[in-house]
mmCIF file of C-alpha atoms in Angstrom:
data_model
loop_
_atom_site.group_PDB
_atom_site.id
_atom_site.type_symbol
_atom_site.label_atom_id
_atom_site.label_comp_id
_atom_site.label_asym_id
_atom_site.label_seq_id
_atom_site.Cartn_x
_atom_site.Cartn_y
_atom_site.Cartn_z
ATOM 1 C CA UNK A 26 14.392 -14.245 -8.432
ATOM 2 C CA UNK A 27 16.047 -15.397 -5.236
ATOM 3 C CA UNK A 28 14.719 -15.396 -1.684
ATOM 4 C CA UNK A 29 11.544 -13.302 -1.477
ATOM 5 C CA UNK A 30 11.203 -10.754 1.313
ATOM 6 C CA UNK A 31 8.014 -8.796 1.975
ATOM 7 C CA UNK A 32 7.758 -5.427 3.702
ATOM 8 C CA UNK A 33 5.213 -2.629 3.994
ATOM 9 C CA UNK A 34 4.871 1.080 4.785
ATOM 10 C CA UNK A 35 1.245 1.781 5.766
ATOM 11 C CA UNK A 36 -0.246 5.124 6.785
ATOM 12 C CA UNK A 37 -2.729 5.938 9.531
ATOM 13 C CA UNK A 38 -4.872 8.895 10.434
ATOM 14 C CA UNK A 39 -5.433 9.905 14.044
ATOM 15 C CA UNK A 40 -8.268 11.240 16.137
ATOM 16 C CA UNK A 41 -8.191 13.066 19.452
ATOM 17 C CA UNK A 42 -11.254 13.411 21.655
ATOM 18 C CA UNK A 43 -13.266 11.939 18.798
ATOM 19 C CA UNK A 44 -12.115 14.529 16.244
ATOM 20 C CA UNK A 45 -9.957 13.977 13.183
ATOM 21 C CA UNK A 46 -6.662 15.816 13.684
ATOM 22 C CA UNK A 47 -3.320 16.140 12.000
ATOM 23 C CA UNK A 48 -0.420 13.817 12.826
ATOM 24 C CA UNK A 49 2.035 16.586 11.979
ATOM 25 C CA UNK A 50 4.558 16.925 14.787
ATOM 26 C CA UNK A 51 3.286 13.956 16.802
ATOM 27 C CA UNK A 52 6.280 11.652 16.332
ATOM 28 C CA UNK A 53 9.893 11.988 15.225
ATOM 29 C CA UNK A 54 10.895 10.825 11.776
ATOM 30 C CA UNK A 55 10.412 12.112 8.252
ATOM 31 C CA UNK A 56 10.177 10.609 4.769
ATOM 32 C CA UNK A 57 13.890 11.282 4.354
ATOM 33 C CA UNK A 58 14.879 10.083 7.827
ATOM 34 C CA UNK A 59 12.428 7.611 9.435
ATOM 35 C CA UNK A 60 12.765 7.155 13.197
ATOM 36 C CA UNK A 61 13.984 3.618 13.993
ATOM 37 C CA UNK A 62 11.962 1.430 16.350
ATOM 38 C CA UNK A 63 12.013 -2.292 17.054
ATOM 39 C CA UNK A 64 11.305 -4.210 13.806
ATOM 40 C CA UNK A 65 10.804 -1.084 11.730
ATOM 41 C CA UNK A 66 10.573 2.713 11.810
ATOM 42 C CA UNK A 67 8.002 5.510 12.139
ATOM 43 C CA UNK A 68 7.527 8.941 10.648
ATOM 44 C CA UNK A 69 5.051 11.700 9.842
ATOM 45 C CA UNK A 70 3.739 11.904 6.292
ATOM 46 C CA UNK A 71 1.776 15.086 5.757
ATOM 47 C CA UNK A 72 -1.367 14.831 7.869
ATOM 48 C CA UNK A 73 -0.904 11.129 8.646
ATOM 49 C CA UNK A 74 1.369 8.829 10.573
ATOM 50 C CA UNK A 75 3.403 6.328 8.605
ATOM 51 C CA UNK A 76 5.448 3.322 9.634
ATOM 52 C CA UNK A 77 7.530 0.760 7.877
ATOM 53 C CA UNK A 78 8.536 -2.744 8.890
ATOM 54 C CA UNK A 79 11.679 -4.778 8.520
ATOM 55 C CA UNK A 80 11.514 -7.136 5.514
ATOM 56 C CA UNK A 81 9.891 -10.433 6.506
ATOM 57 C CA UNK A 82 10.937 -13.957 5.541
ATOM 58 C CA UNK A 83 7.563 -15.549 6.271
ATOM 59 C CA UNK A 84 3.965 -14.710 7.112
ATOM 60 C CA UNK A 85 4.357 -14.970 10.889
ATOM 61 C CA UNK A 86 7.273 -12.536 10.841
ATOM 62 C CA UNK A 87 5.364 -10.182 8.528
ATOM 63 C CA UNK A 88 2.331 -9.975 10.800
ATOM 64 C CA UNK A 89 4.455 -9.783 13.958
ATOM 65 C CA UNK A 90 6.436 -6.890 12.482
ATOM 66 C CA UNK A 91 3.227 -5.014 11.681
ATOM 67 C CA UNK A 92 1.719 -5.547 15.131
ATOM 68 C CA UNK A 93 4.966 -4.757 16.963
ATOM 69 C CA UNK A 94 5.592 -1.476 15.151
ATOM 70 C CA UNK A 95 1.954 -0.388 15.396
ATOM 71 C CA UNK A 96 2.039 -1.010 19.161
ATOM 72 C CA UNK A 97 5.146 1.153 19.554
ATOM 73 C CA UNK A 98 3.589 3.875 17.422
ATOM 74 C CA UNK A 99 0.482 3.846 19.625
ATOM 75 C CA UNK A 100 2.658 4.239 22.727
ATOM 76 C CA UNK A 101 4.168 7.353 21.145
ATOM 77 C CA UNK A 102 0.736 8.999 20.754
ATOM 78 C CA UNK A 103 -1.157 7.896 23.892
ATOM 79 C CA UNK A 104 -3.688 10.727 23.698
ATOM 80 C CA UNK A 105 -4.706 9.788 20.158
ATOM 81 C CA UNK A 106 -6.537 6.877 18.561
ATOM 82 C CA UNK A 107 -5.762 5.355 15.190
ATOM 83 C CA UNK A 108 -8.217 5.823 12.342
ATOM 84 C CA UNK A 109 -7.762 3.163 9.673
ATOM 85 C CA UNK A 110 -9.566 4.795 6.772
ATOM 86 C CA UNK A 111 -8.401 5.035 3.166
ATOM 87 C CA UNK A 112 -9.717 8.580 2.648
ATOM 88 C CA UNK A 113 -10.793 11.356 4.999
ATOM 89 C CA UNK A 114 -11.767 15.005 4.637
ATOM 90 C CA UNK A 115 -10.454 17.598 7.059
ATOM 91 C CA UNK A 116 -12.398 20.753 7.769
ATOM 92 C CA UNK A 117 -11.333 23.626 5.520
ATOM 93 C CA UNK A 118 -10.864 25.937 8.492
ATOM 94 C CA UNK A 119 -8.592 23.349 10.113
ATOM 95 C CA UNK A 120 -6.487 22.911 6.973
ATOM 96 C CA UNK A 121 -5.852 26.659 6.811
ATOM 97 C CA UNK A 122 -4.052 26.402 10.145
ATOM 98 C CA UNK A 123 -1.617 23.748 8.926
ATOM 99 C CA UNK A 124 2.051 24.410 8.092
ATOM 100 C CA UNK A 125 3.156 23.951 4.500
ATOM 101 C CA UNK A 126 4.891 20.628 5.113
ATOM 102 C CA UNK A 127 1.670 19.110 6.447
ATOM 103 C CA UNK A 128 -0.184 20.046 3.256
ATOM 104 C CA UNK A 129 2.275 18.577 0.770
ATOM 105 C CA UNK A 130 0.917 15.910 -1.569
ATOM 106 C CA UNK A 131 3.058 13.349 -3.280
ATOM 107 C CA UNK A 132 6.796 12.817 -3.261
ATOM 108 C CA UNK A 133 8.804 11.036 -5.914
ATOM 109 C CA UNK A 134 6.658 9.831 -8.833
ATOM 110 C CA UNK A 135 5.511 6.270 -9.285
ATOM 111 C CA UNK A 136 4.873 4.349 -12.490
ATOM 112 C CA UNK A 137 2.001 2.695 -14.333
ATOM 113 C CA UNK A 138 2.808 -0.932 -15.139
ATOM 114 C CA UNK A 139 0.398 -0.908 -18.099
ATOM 115 C CA UNK A 140 1.907 2.089 -19.874
ATOM 116 C CA UNK A 141 5.453 2.119 -18.531
ATOM 117 C CA UNK A 142 5.026 5.856 -17.922
ATOM 118 C CA UNK A 143 5.091 7.941 -14.762
ATOM 119 C CA UNK A 144 1.703 8.425 -13.130
ATOM 120 C CA UNK A 145 0.434 12.018 -13.050
ATOM 121 C CA UNK A 146 0.591 13.972 -9.770
ATOM 122 C CA UNK A 147 -2.354 13.470 -7.387
ATOM 123 C CA UNK A 148 -5.607 15.135 -8.352
ATOM 124 C CA UNK A 149 -6.436 18.022 -6.007
ATOM 125 C CA UNK A 150 -10.094 18.165 -7.017
ATOM 126 C CA UNK A 151 -11.047 17.656 -3.353
ATOM 127 C CA UNK A 152 -8.433 19.889 -1.671
ATOM 128 C CA UNK A 153 -9.224 18.906 1.914
ATOM 129 C CA UNK A 154 -9.223 15.157 1.259
ATOM 130 C CA UNK A 155 -6.250 13.085 2.326
ATOM 131 C CA UNK A 156 -5.680 9.398 1.653
ATOM 132 C CA UNK A 157 -3.801 6.625 3.420
ATOM 133 C CA UNK A 158 -2.027 3.786 1.673
ATOM 134 C CA UNK A 159 -0.807 0.332 2.605
ATOM 135 C CA UNK A 160 2.059 -0.156 0.170
ATOM 136 C CA UNK A 161 3.695 -3.564 -0.147
ATOM 137 C CA UNK A 162 7.431 -3.953 -0.760
ATOM 138 C CA UNK A 163 8.754 -7.069 -2.469
ATOM 139 C CA UNK A 164 12.455 -7.813 -2.410
ATOM 140 C CA UNK A 165 14.214 -10.409 -4.519
ATOM 141 C CA UNK A 166 17.665 -9.002 -5.205
ATOM 142 C CA UNK A 167 20.702 -7.838 -3.236
ATOM 143 C CA UNK A 168 20.565 -4.655 -5.258
ATOM 144 C CA UNK A 169 20.553 -3.541 -8.874
ATOM 145 C CA UNK A 170 22.794 -0.842 -10.259
ATOM 146 C CA UNK A 171 19.986 0.776 -12.227
ATOM 147 C CA UNK A 172 16.535 0.324 -10.617
ATOM 148 C CA UNK A 173 15.009 2.149 -13.605
ATOM 149 C CA UNK A 174 16.960 0.138 -16.154
ATOM 150 C CA UNK A 175 14.909 -1.655 -18.817
ATOM 151 C CA UNK A 176 15.365 -5.187 -17.465
ATOM 152 C CA UNK A 177 14.449 -4.350 -13.882
ATOM 153 C CA UNK A 178 11.551 -2.134 -14.935
ATOM 154 C CA UNK A 179 10.155 -4.985 -17.036
ATOM 155 C CA UNK A 180 10.277 -7.299 -14.020
ATOM 156 C CA UNK A 181 8.584 -4.694 -11.842
ATOM 157 C CA UNK A 182 5.851 -4.060 -14.403
ATOM 158 C CA UNK A 183 5.116 -7.764 -14.709
ATOM 159 C CA UNK A 184 4.922 -8.234 -10.956
ATOM 160 C CA UNK A 185 2.731 -5.147 -10.496
ATOM 161 C CA UNK A 186 0.217 -6.520 -13.013
ATOM 162 C CA UNK A 187 0.338 -9.914 -11.306
ATOM 163 C CA UNK A 188 -0.247 -8.304 -7.899
ATOM 164 C CA UNK A 189 -3.227 -6.402 -9.299
ATOM 165 C CA UNK A 190 -4.925 -9.770 -9.789
ATOM 166 C CA UNK A 191 -3.853 -11.294 -6.461
ATOM 167 C CA UNK A 192 -4.284 -8.195 -4.271
ATOM 168 C CA UNK A 193 -5.852 -5.282 -6.145
ATOM 169 C CA UNK A 194 -8.814 -7.266 -7.464
ATOM 170 C CA UNK A 195 -9.592 -9.101 -4.185
ATOM 171 C CA UNK A 196 -9.546 -5.809 -2.305
ATOM 172 C CA UNK A 197 -12.217 -4.457 -4.628
ATOM 173 C CA UNK A 198 -14.366 -7.023 -2.812
ATOM 174 C CA UNK A 199 -12.877 -6.628 0.654
ATOM 175 C CA UNK A 200 -12.251 -2.970 1.477
ATOM 176 C CA UNK A 201 -12.528 -0.873 -1.641
ATOM 177 C CA UNK A 202 -12.307 2.924 -1.566
ATOM 178 C CA UNK A 203 -13.070 4.522 -4.942
ATOM 179 C CA UNK A 204 -12.530 7.989 -3.443
ATOM 180 C CA UNK A 205 -8.852 7.263 -2.779
ATOM 181 C CA UNK A 206 -8.297 6.230 -6.390
ATOM 182 C CA UNK A 207 -9.040 9.781 -7.474
ATOM 183 C CA UNK A 208 -5.667 10.692 -5.966
ATOM 184 C CA UNK A 209 -3.636 7.517 -5.534
ATOM 185 C CA UNK A 210 -3.704 3.749 -5.904
ATOM 186 C CA UNK A 211 -4.787 3.122 -9.461
ATOM 187 C CA UNK A 212 -4.039 -0.303 -10.899
ATOM 188 C CA UNK A 213 -0.443 -1.108 -11.723
ATOM 189 C CA UNK A 214 1.062 1.661 -9.590
ATOM 190 C CA UNK A 215 4.601 0.793 -8.523
ATOM 191 C CA UNK A 216 8.057 2.154 -7.795
ATOM 192 C CA UNK A 217 11.204 0.279 -8.799
ATOM 193 C CA UNK A 218 13.625 -0.275 -5.931
ATOM 194 C CA UNK A 219 17.199 -1.490 -5.834
ATOM 195 C CA UNK A 220 15.985 -4.546 -3.884
ATOM 196 C CA UNK A 221 12.858 -5.166 -5.978
ATOM 197 C CA UNK A 222 9.710 -3.051 -6.119
ATOM 198 C CA UNK A 223 7.033 -1.209 -4.160
ATOM 199 C CA UNK A 224 3.422 -2.067 -5.051
ATOM 200 C CA UNK A 225 1.381 1.092 -4.408
ATOM 201 C CA UNK A 226 -2.217 0.097 -5.144
ATOM 202 C CA UNK A 227 -3.570 -0.987 -1.751
ATOM 203 C CA UNK A 228 -5.018 1.343 0.855
ATOM 204 C CA UNK A 229 -4.379 0.905 4.577
ATOM 205 C CA UNK A 230 -7.561 -1.114 5.148
ATOM 206 C CA UNK A 231 -5.687 -4.420 5.386
ATOM 207 C CA UNK A 232 -4.455 -3.204 8.797
ATOM 208 C CA UNK A 233 -7.940 -3.749 10.235
ATOM 209 C CA UNK A 234 -7.193 -7.261 11.462
ATOM 210 C CA UNK A 235 -4.584 -10.008 11.422
ATOM 211 C CA UNK A 236 -6.557 -12.147 8.965
ATOM 212 C CA UNK A 237 -6.191 -9.407 6.334
ATOM 213 C CA UNK A 238 -2.483 -9.061 7.116
ATOM 214 C CA UNK A 239 -1.952 -12.785 6.522
ATOM 215 C CA UNK A 240 -4.053 -12.536 3.354
ATOM 216 C CA UNK A 241 -1.801 -9.787 1.978
ATOM 217 C CA UNK A 242 1.382 -11.724 2.670
ATOM 218 C CA UNK A 243 0.110 -15.036 1.312
ATOM 219 C CA UNK A 244 -1.223 -13.570 -1.902
ATOM 220 C CA UNK A 245 1.912 -11.510 -2.441
ATOM 221 C CA UNK A 246 4.004 -14.663 -2.203
ATOM 222 C CA UNK A 247 1.628 -16.646 -4.400
ATOM 223 C CA UNK A 248 1.726 -13.936 -7.059
ATOM 224 C CA UNK A 249 5.528 -13.970 -7.077
ATOM 225 C CA UNK A 250 5.828 -17.752 -7.056
ATOM 226 C CA UNK A 251 3.391 -18.248 -9.910
ATOM 227 C CA UNK A 252 5.159 -15.569 -11.908
ATOM 228 C CA UNK A 253 8.414 -17.442 -11.294
ATOM 229 C CA UNK A 254 6.686 -20.596 -12.547
ATOM 230 C CA UNK A 255 5.872 -18.795 -15.800
ATOM 231 C CA UNK A 256 2.243 -18.118 -14.935
ATOM 232 C CA UNK A 257 1.671 -14.434 -15.792
ATOM 233 C CA UNK A 258 -2.037 -14.349 -15.042
ATOM 234 C CA UNK A 259 -2.533 -10.917 -16.610
ATOM 235 C CA UNK A 260 -2.093 -12.490 -20.054
ATOM 236 C CA UNK A 261 -5.143 -14.682 -19.425
ATOM 237 C CA UNK A 262 -7.035 -11.951 -17.577
ATOM 238 C CA UNK A 263 -6.301 -8.704 -19.433
ATOM 239 C CA UNK A 264 -9.002 -6.600 -17.754
ATOM 240 C CA UNK A 265 -7.537 -6.543 -14.231
ATOM 241 C CA UNK A 266 -6.539 -2.895 -14.603
ATOM 242 C CA UNK A 267 -10.081 -1.844 -15.492
ATOM 243 C CA UNK A 268 -11.622 -3.921 -12.692
ATOM 244 C CA UNK A 269 -9.418 -2.286 -10.053
ATOM 245 C CA UNK A 270 -9.826 1.256 -11.364
ATOM 246 C CA UNK A 271 -13.593 0.933 -11.876
ATOM 247 C CA UNK A 272 -14.204 -0.950 -8.595
ATOM 248 C CA UNK A 273 -16.117 -3.571 -10.603
ATOM 249 C CA UNK A 274 -17.207 -5.992 -7.886
ATOM 250 C CA UNK A 275 -19.054 -8.413 -10.168
ATOM 251 C CA UNK A 276 -16.052 -8.919 -12.450
ATOM 252 C CA UNK A 277 -13.701 -8.969 -9.453
ATOM 253 C CA UNK A 278 -15.617 -11.939 -8.052
ATOM 254 C CA UNK A 279 -15.339 -13.746 -11.388
ATOM 255 C CA UNK A 280 -11.567 -13.220 -11.451
ATOM 256 C CA UNK A 281 -11.117 -14.322 -7.847
ATOM 257 C CA UNK A 282 -13.086 -17.504 -8.583
ATOM 258 C CA UNK A 283 -11.127 -18.164 -11.786
ATOM 259 C CA UNK A 284 -7.723 -17.791 -10.112
ATOM 260 C CA UNK A 285 -8.866 -19.652 -7.008
ATOM 261 C CA UNK A 286 -8.154 -17.041 -4.327
ATOM 262 C CA UNK A 287 -9.419 -18.030 -0.871
ATOM 263 C CA UNK A 288 -11.657 -15.194 0.252
ATOM 264 C CA UNK A 289 -12.560 -16.716 3.612
ATOM 265 C CA UNK A 290 -10.921 -13.670 5.159
ATOM 266 C CA UNK A 291 -13.959 -11.662 4.083
ATOM 267 C CA UNK A 292 -16.220 -13.512 6.560
#
């Protein structure tokens, strides 16, 4: 791996006059064509707002990109307030008024690092529930010809399992949301990218404060660096997948202590 860049594309719900409402139509930009803003871009994703940031070289740039883009997004929806929740339920009567594009779930499939297979489509067992993610993008290459080629997929799978221990497990203790995992965000979820990979396990709850933003960046970098130094922690800790998926807080604390992850951010 070369120089490591870290990006993100979190999602946010919105409220107006104290009520949960759709973000559909509130801002320009789509999944296919995000609307550029300073240090990133914005778009609508179903019932939520989404933004992405320019890839960051260091933790200060990462956090500044997040704050700068969020501030611009807020200026675009002055009558609304952000709701940073991993899962919400809209009223059934309200959902029936929504256009088809606002109700779509899922886009291109992601993969399970533990099986190497595509993850199944989101479970619609709770039809009016919508979830919000805080995906992390890790870049280490100028581009690969075949993002789904065997060599690159192997690298992505290894990093996804490493990130489960450095991010997925700690967030079981910090801001877990078992309800979201019914639809999205199970352990090892990733997408291969030409520049690296997208880690798709975390919810949006790390947007709650700057301390959590720094925590995400620092532990992403530590996970990558230790993997580069031939320290694949998942070989020593094979139950990370189960801990994340089961929201096992007791075992999560044991793993955090064993790896030596600073959880002072939780205070």
